[in-house]
Amino acid sequence: MKLLHGFVPEQMGNVRVIETLDQESHILHFSLPGILPHYQVEHRDKREVRKQIRDSKEYYNRLFFDLSSSLPARYSYKKAFIYIIQFFSDRVIRDFDNRERKYVFDALRAALVIKDDNWQNISVCESGEYDQGNPHTEIFISEHCYSIELFSYIQKYCISTEQDN
């Protein structure tokens, strides 16, 4: 297994800073318990679903604000590259477009980690991994010009190889 398999984030998540190879920039690495909530657009007219949406937005806003505030410096990205890895606890097939990554983007914007979440300010990549009994989400953020370095880091430390499965 690679570095992040079997990793259990703290209840309120954690964040760390990875210095880029040229030491000119940083990669933020957020670790969150659980996977992103299910997208329920077809049921948004129901009161309990609207409450669930409000609660999820508030949870992610507070989580990213608290984690970002715990850093020794403020990290902000003008043209961000965001890589989201969801570690699923079972092998049930799921569609990525049924997960609410919008909460993450909005919370990163509110915490001033990204300038905006429009197409001019972010690029996004997602992948899924299996980590038996340990659902969690890893989110990496770098300047877009460091996306190749970020991919290399993730490939080296986070992504399963066929031998791992």
mmCIF file of C-alpha atoms in Angstrom:
data_model
loop_
_atom_site.group_PDB
_atom_site.id
_atom_site.type_symbol
_atom_site.label_atom_id
_atom_site.label_comp_id
_atom_site.label_asym_id
_atom_site.label_seq_id
_atom_site.Cartn_x
_atom_site.Cartn_y
_atom_site.Cartn_z
ATOM 1 C CA MET A 1 0.000 0.000 0.000
ATOM 2 C CA LYS A 2 1.025 3.563 -0.578
ATOM 3 C CA LEU A 3 1.336 6.322 1.991
ATOM 4 C CA LEU A 4 -2.302 7.391 2.332
ATOM 5 C CA HIS A 5 -3.934 3.960 2.412
ATOM 6 C CA GLY A 6 -4.866 3.093 5.956
ATOM 7 C CA PHE A 7 -4.455 6.741 6.899
ATOM 8 C CA VAL A 8 -7.246 7.938 9.174
ATOM 9 C CA PRO A 9 -7.724 11.719 9.225
ATOM 10 C CA GLU A 10 -8.582 13.338 12.529
ATOM 11 C CA GLN A 11 -12.309 13.853 13.137
ATOM 12 C CA MET A 12 -12.059 17.454 11.946
ATOM 13 C CA GLY A 13 -9.489 16.669 9.250
ATOM 14 C CA ASN A 14 -5.982 18.002 8.936
ATOM 15 C CA VAL A 15 -3.833 19.974 6.541
ATOM 16 C CA ARG A 16 -0.177 20.000 5.684
ATOM 17 C CA VAL A 17 2.074 21.997 3.422
ATOM 18 C CA ILE A 18 4.376 20.333 0.889
ATOM 19 C CA GLU A 19 7.146 22.485 -0.506
ATOM 20 C CA THR A 20 7.633 22.279 -4.272
ATOM 21 C CA LEU A 21 10.940 20.924 -5.576
ATOM 22 C CA ASP A 22 12.165 24.361 -6.644
ATOM 23 C CA GLN A 23 11.153 25.735 -3.217
ATOM 24 C CA GLU A 24 9.267 28.566 -4.952
ATOM 25 C CA SER A 25 5.748 27.448 -4.084
ATOM 26 C CA HIS A 26 3.721 25.049 -1.939
ATOM 27 C CA ILE A 27 1.156 22.320 -2.313
ATOM 28 C CA LEU A 28 -1.640 22.228 0.249
ATOM 29 C CA HIS A 29 -2.824 18.773 1.259
ATOM 30 C CA PHE A 30 -6.162 18.566 3.075
ATOM 31 C CA SER A 31 -7.240 15.235 4.610
ATOM 32 C CA LEU A 32 -10.934 14.915 5.400
ATOM 33 C CA PRO A 33 -12.843 12.114 7.105
ATOM 34 C CA GLY A 34 -15.444 10.418 4.910
ATOM 35 C CA ILE A 35 -16.264 10.880 1.244
ATOM 36 C CA LEU A 36 -17.999 13.886 -0.260
ATOM 37 C CA PRO A 37 -21.794 13.970 0.201
ATOM 38 C CA HIS A 38 -24.124 12.639 -2.461
ATOM 39 C CA TYR A 39 -25.542 15.122 -4.966
ATOM 40 C CA GLN A 40 -29.346 15.180 -4.522
ATOM 41 C CA VAL A 41 -30.538 17.672 -7.123
ATOM 42 C CA GLU A 42 -33.745 15.792 -7.866
ATOM 43 C CA HIS A 43 -34.850 16.046 -4.211
ATOM 44 C CA ARG A 44 -33.884 19.647 -3.412
ATOM 45 C CA ASP A 45 -37.518 20.636 -3.036
ATOM 46 C CA LYS A 46 -37.772 18.481 0.123
ATOM 47 C CA ARG A 47 -37.201 20.276 3.416
ATOM 48 C CA GLU A 48 -34.888 17.609 4.897
ATOM 49 C CA VAL A 49 -32.680 17.629 1.790
ATOM 50 C CA ARG A 50 -32.406 21.435 1.883
ATOM 51 C CA LYS A 51 -31.388 21.211 5.552
ATOM 52 C CA GLN A 52 -28.823 18.540 4.697
ATOM 53 C CA ILE A 53 -27.401 20.811 1.971
ATOM 54 C CA ARG A 54 -27.186 23.783 4.379
ATOM 55 C CA ASP A 55 -25.516 21.601 7.006
ATOM 56 C CA SER A 56 -22.993 20.251 4.490
ATOM 57 C CA LYS A 57 -22.121 23.730 3.227
ATOM 58 C CA GLU A 58 -21.652 24.966 6.796
ATOM 59 C CA TYR A 59 -19.545 21.906 7.691
ATOM 60 C CA TYR A 60 -17.155 22.340 4.750
ATOM 61 C CA ASN A 61 -16.913 26.119 5.181
ATOM 62 C CA ARG A 62 -16.004 25.745 8.861
ATOM 63 C CA LEU A 63 -13.657 22.820 8.203
ATOM 64 C CA PHE A 64 -11.614 24.566 5.505
ATOM 65 C CA PHE A 65 -11.590 27.869 7.400
ATOM 66 C CA ASP A 66 -10.360 26.180 10.588
ATOM 67 C CA LEU A 67 -7.762 24.074 8.786
ATOM 68 C CA SER A 68 -6.496 27.039 6.733
ATOM 69 C CA SER A 69 -6.324 29.201 9.852
ATOM 70 C CA SER A 70 -4.112 26.616 11.549
ATOM 71 C CA LEU A 71 -1.356 27.052 8.945
ATOM 72 C CA PRO A 72 1.714 29.146 9.812
ATOM 73 C CA ALA A 73 1.151 31.334 6.738
ATOM 74 C CA ARG A 74 -1.695 32.167 4.365
ATOM 75 C CA TYR A 75 -1.576 30.189 1.130
ATOM 76 C CA SER A 76 -3.609 31.469 -1.784
ATOM 77 C CA TYR A 77 -3.640 30.372 -5.415
ATOM 78 C CA LYS A 78 -4.499 32.569 -8.395
ATOM 79 C CA LYS A 79 -4.751 29.766 -10.965
ATOM 80 C CA ALA A 80 -5.231 26.674 -8.803
ATOM 81 C CA PHE A 81 -4.915 23.043 -9.754
ATOM 82 C CA ILE A 82 -7.100 20.942 -7.437
ATOM 83 C CA TYR A 83 -6.791 17.161 -7.254
ATOM 84 C CA ILE A 84 -9.431 15.290 -5.223
ATOM 85 C CA ILE A 85 -8.974 11.639 -4.261
ATOM 86 C CA GLN A 86 -11.891 9.887 -2.607
ATOM 87 C CA PHE A 87 -10.948 6.716 -0.770
ATOM 88 C CA PHE A 88 -14.004 4.462 -0.743
ATOM 89 C CA SER A 89 -14.425 1.842 1.993
ATOM 90 C CA ASP A 90 -15.967 -0.711 -0.352
ATOM 91 C CA ARG A 91 -15.844 -1.556 -4.038
ATOM 92 C CA VAL A 92 -19.365 -0.337 -4.878
ATOM 93 C CA ILE A 93 -19.322 1.515 -8.210
ATOM 94 C CA ARG A 94 -20.093 5.246 -7.836
ATOM 95 C CA ASP A 95 -20.216 8.121 -10.289
ATOM 96 C CA PHE A 96 -17.992 11.110 -9.484
ATOM 97 C CA ASP A 97 -20.619 13.514 -10.814
ATOM 98 C CA ASN A 98 -22.947 12.363 -8.012
ATOM 99 C CA ARG A 99 -20.650 13.837 -5.339
ATOM 100 C CA GLU A 100 -20.846 17.438 -4.097
ATOM 101 C CA ARG A 101 -17.413 18.829 -4.858
ATOM 102 C CA LYS A 102 -19.084 22.257 -5.077
ATOM 103 C CA TYR A 103 -19.003 22.430 -1.270
ATOM 104 C CA VAL A 104 -15.228 22.014 -1.385
ATOM 105 C CA PHE A 105 -14.736 24.722 -4.012
ATOM 106 C CA ASP A 106 -17.033 27.169 -2.237
ATOM 107 C CA ALA A 107 -15.308 26.497 1.097
ATOM 108 C CA LEU A 108 -11.839 26.966 -0.435
ATOM 109 C CA ARG A 109 -13.031 30.267 -1.864
ATOM 110 C CA ALA A 110 -14.508 31.376 1.472
ATOM 111 C CA ALA A 111 -11.226 30.459 3.225
ATOM 112 C CA LEU A 112 -9.375 32.563 0.595
ATOM 113 C CA VAL A 113 -7.321 29.571 -0.571
ATOM 114 C CA ILE A 114 -8.564 30.087 -4.132
ATOM 115 C CA LYS A 115 -9.551 33.375 -5.704
ATOM 116 C CA ASP A 116 -12.666 32.038 -7.396
ATOM 117 C CA ASP A 117 -14.000 28.689 -8.590
ATOM 118 C CA ASN A 118 -14.652 29.660 -12.196
ATOM 119 C CA TRP A 119 -12.911 28.090 -15.191
ATOM 120 C CA GLN A 120 -10.333 30.874 -15.328
ATOM 121 C CA ASN A 121 -9.129 30.260 -11.782
ATOM 122 C CA ILE A 122 -9.182 26.487 -11.246
ATOM 123 C CA SER A 123 -8.508 23.202 -12.986
ATOM 124 C CA VAL A 124 -9.773 20.018 -11.387
ATOM 125 C CA CYS A 125 -8.851 16.348 -11.430
ATOM 126 C CA GLU A 126 -10.550 13.554 -9.495
ATOM 127 C CA SER A 127 -9.783 9.934 -8.818
ATOM 128 C CA GLY A 128 -11.076 7.186 -6.596
ATOM 129 C CA GLU A 129 -9.220 4.610 -4.550
ATOM 130 C CA TYR A 130 -10.182 1.689 -2.361
ATOM 131 C CA ASP A 131 -9.238 1.723 1.328
ATOM 132 C CA GLN A 132 -11.167 -1.017 3.125
ATOM 133 C CA GLY A 133 -13.249 0.317 6.007
ATOM 134 C CA ASN A 134 -11.575 3.737 5.902
ATOM 135 C CA PRO A 135 -13.511 6.253 3.780
ATOM 136 C CA HIS A 136 -11.665 9.562 3.489
ATOM 137 C CA THR A 137 -10.982 12.347 1.015
ATOM 138 C CA GLU A 138 -7.604 13.837 0.151
ATOM 139 C CA ILE A 139 -7.518 17.230 -1.561
ATOM 140 C CA PHE A 140 -4.329 18.673 -3.020
ATOM 141 C CA ILE A 141 -4.005 22.246 -4.269
ATOM 142 C CA SER A 142 -1.136 23.862 -6.145
ATOM 143 C CA GLU A 143 -0.598 26.635 -8.627
ATOM 144 C CA HIS A 144 -1.517 25.349 -12.074
ATOM 145 C CA CYS A 145 2.096 25.607 -13.257
ATOM 146 C CA TYR A 146 3.005 22.945 -10.632
ATOM 147 C CA SER A 147 0.336 20.451 -11.740
ATOM 148 C CA ILE A 148 2.899 18.002 -13.200
ATOM 149 C CA GLU A 149 4.795 18.012 -9.904
ATOM 150 C CA LEU A 150 1.523 17.470 -8.050
ATOM 151 C CA PHE A 151 0.615 14.545 -10.339
ATOM 152 C CA SER A 152 4.052 13.018 -9.713
ATOM 153 C CA TYR A 153 3.673 13.372 -5.956
ATOM 154 C CA ILE A 154 0.220 11.792 -6.001
ATOM 155 C CA GLN A 155 1.384 8.954 -8.255
ATOM 156 C CA LYS A 156 4.317 8.261 -5.957
ATOM 157 C CA TYR A 157 2.514 8.442 -2.605
ATOM 158 C CA CYS A 158 -1.237 8.147 -3.055
ATOM 159 C CA ILE A 159 -2.377 6.080 -6.008
ATOM 160 C CA SER A 160 -2.637 2.295 -5.874
ATOM 161 C CA THR A 161 -0.682 0.175 -8.246
ATOM 162 C CA GLU A 162 -2.216 -3.001 -9.592
ATOM 163 C CA GLN A 163 -0.238 -5.002 -7.033
ATOM 164 C CA ASP A 164 -1.961 -3.024 -4.221
ATOM 165 C CA ASN A 165 -5.487 -3.978 -5.296
#
